[in-house]
GROMACS .gro file of C-alpha atoms in nm:
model
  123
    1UNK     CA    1  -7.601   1.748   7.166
    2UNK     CA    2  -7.906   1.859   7.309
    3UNK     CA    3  -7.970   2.070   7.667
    4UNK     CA    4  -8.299   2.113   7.849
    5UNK     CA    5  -8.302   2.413   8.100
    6UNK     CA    6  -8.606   2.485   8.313
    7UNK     CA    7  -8.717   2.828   8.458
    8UNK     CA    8  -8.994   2.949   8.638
    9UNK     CA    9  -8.978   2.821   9.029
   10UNK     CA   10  -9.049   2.918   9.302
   11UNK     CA   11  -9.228   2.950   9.640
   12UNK     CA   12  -9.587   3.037   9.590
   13UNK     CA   13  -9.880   3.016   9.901
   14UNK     CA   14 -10.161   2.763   9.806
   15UNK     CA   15 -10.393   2.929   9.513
   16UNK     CA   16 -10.163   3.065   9.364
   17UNK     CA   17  -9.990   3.040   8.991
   18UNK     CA   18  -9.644   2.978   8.876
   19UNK     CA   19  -9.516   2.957   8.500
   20UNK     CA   20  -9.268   2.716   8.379
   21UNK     CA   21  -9.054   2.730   8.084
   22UNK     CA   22  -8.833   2.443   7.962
   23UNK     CA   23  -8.589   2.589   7.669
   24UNK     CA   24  -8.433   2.345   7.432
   25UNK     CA   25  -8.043   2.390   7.311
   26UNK     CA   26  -8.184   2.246   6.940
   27UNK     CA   27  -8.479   2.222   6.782
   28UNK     CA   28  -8.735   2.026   6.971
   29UNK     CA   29  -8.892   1.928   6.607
   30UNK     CA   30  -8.626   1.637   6.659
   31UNK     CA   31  -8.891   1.486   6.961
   32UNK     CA   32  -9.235   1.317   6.938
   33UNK     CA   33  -9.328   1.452   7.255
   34UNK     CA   34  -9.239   1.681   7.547
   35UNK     CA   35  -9.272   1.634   7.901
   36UNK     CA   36  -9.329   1.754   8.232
   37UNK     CA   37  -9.231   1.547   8.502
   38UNK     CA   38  -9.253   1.623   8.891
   39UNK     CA   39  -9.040   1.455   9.186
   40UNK     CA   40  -9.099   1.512   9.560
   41UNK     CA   41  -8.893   1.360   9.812
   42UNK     CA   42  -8.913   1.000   9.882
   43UNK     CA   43  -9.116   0.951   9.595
   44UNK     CA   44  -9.105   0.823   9.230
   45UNK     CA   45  -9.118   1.066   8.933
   46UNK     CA   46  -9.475   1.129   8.841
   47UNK     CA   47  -9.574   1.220   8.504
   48UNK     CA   48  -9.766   1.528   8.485
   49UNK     CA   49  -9.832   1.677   8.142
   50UNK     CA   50  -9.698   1.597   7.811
   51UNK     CA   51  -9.710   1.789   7.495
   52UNK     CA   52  -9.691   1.533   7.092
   53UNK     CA   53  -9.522   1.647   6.812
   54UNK     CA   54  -9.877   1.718   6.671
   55UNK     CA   55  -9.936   1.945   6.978
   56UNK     CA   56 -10.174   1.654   7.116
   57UNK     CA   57 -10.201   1.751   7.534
   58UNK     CA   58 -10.238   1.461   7.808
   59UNK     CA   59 -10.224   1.569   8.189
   60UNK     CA   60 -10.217   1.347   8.489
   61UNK     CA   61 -10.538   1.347   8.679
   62UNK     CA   62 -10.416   1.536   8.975
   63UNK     CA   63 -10.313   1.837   8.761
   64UNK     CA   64 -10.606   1.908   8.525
   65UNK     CA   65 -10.815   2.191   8.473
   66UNK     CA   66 -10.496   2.353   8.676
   67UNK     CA   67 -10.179   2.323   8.490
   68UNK     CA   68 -10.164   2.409   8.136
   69UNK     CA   69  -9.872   2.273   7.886
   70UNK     CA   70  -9.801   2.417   7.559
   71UNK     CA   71  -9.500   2.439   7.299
   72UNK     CA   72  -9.353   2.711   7.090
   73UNK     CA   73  -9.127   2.544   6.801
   74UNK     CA   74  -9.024   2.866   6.689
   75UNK     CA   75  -8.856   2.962   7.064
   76UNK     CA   76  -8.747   2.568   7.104
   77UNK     CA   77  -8.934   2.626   7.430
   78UNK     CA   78  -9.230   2.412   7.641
   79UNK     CA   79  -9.393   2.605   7.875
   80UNK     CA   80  -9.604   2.472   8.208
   81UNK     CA   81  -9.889   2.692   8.315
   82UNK     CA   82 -10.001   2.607   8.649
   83UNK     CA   83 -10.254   2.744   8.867
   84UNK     CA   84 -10.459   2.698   9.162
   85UNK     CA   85 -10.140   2.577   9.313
   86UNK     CA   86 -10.200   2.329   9.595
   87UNK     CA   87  -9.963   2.199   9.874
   88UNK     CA   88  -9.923   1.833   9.702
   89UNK     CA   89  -9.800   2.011   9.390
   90UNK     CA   90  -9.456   2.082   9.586
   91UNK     CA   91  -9.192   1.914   9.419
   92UNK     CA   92  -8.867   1.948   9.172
   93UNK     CA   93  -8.968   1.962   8.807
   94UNK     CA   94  -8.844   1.813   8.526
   95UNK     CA   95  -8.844   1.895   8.131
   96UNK     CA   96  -8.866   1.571   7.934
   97UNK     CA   97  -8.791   1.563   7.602
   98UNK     CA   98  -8.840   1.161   7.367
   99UNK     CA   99  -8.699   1.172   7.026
  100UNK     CA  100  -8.901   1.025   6.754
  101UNK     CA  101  -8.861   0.663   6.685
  102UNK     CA  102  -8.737   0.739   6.374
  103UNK     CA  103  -8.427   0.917   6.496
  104UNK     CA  104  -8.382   0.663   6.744
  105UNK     CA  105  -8.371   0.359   6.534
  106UNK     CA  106  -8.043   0.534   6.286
  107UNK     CA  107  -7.849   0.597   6.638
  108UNK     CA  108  -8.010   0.958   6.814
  109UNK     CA  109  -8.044   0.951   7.175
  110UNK     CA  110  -8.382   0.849   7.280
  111UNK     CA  111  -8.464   1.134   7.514
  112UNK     CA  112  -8.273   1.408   7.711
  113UNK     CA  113  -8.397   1.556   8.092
  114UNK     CA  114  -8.360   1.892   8.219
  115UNK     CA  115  -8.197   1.936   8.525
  116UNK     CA  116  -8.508   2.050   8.731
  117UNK     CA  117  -8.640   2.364   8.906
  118UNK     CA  118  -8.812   2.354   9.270
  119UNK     CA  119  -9.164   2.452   9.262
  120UNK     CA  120  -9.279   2.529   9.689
  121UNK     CA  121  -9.656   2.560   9.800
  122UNK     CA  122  -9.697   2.674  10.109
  123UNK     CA  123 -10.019   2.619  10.280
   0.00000   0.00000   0.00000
């Protein structure tokens, strides 16, 4: 079975940077795409960057030209560069990982989540 661990959070003032790492128990070649996901209290789970198989990057509005997302397949790792930190951008995060449809149609699990890490802006 597969684990997702985050690192990285912390409590940062506003302008600053943080660095998140998401390490995979197994080869992430097994997923079509990798995800950050963010979660503040009393709201939903919000999307924020995600990372294809063919190293494609999408970002939610909010975050870009700010947080940068990358993957290593070598280290089984997807890392979350953010900067310019604002207040808003205080939440839980969450590693995402979707298996390819291939591997889901003969029985794989079709994704796995991390368990989080709290990422604090102060003002």
């Amino acid at each position: 079975q597969v684990q997702l661990v985050e690192s990285g959070g912390g409590l940062v003032q506003a302008g600053g940077s943080l660095r998140l790492s998401c390490a995979a128990s197994r080869s992430i070649s097994m997923f079509d795409s990798m995800a950050w996901y963010r979660q503040a209290p009393g709201n939903q789970r919000e999307l924020v960057a995600v990372v294809t198989y063919n190293d494609e990057t999408n970002y939610a509005d909010s975050v870009k030209g700010r947080f940068t997302a990358s993957k290593d397949n070598a280290k089984n790792t997807v890392d979350l560069q953010m900067n310019s930190l604002k207040p808003e951008d205080t939440a839980v995060y969450y590693c995402h990982a979707a298996t390819l449809p291939d591997l889901v149609r003969v029985g794989l699990p079709s994704s796995v989540w991390g368990q989080g890490t709290q990422v604090t802006v102060s003002s």
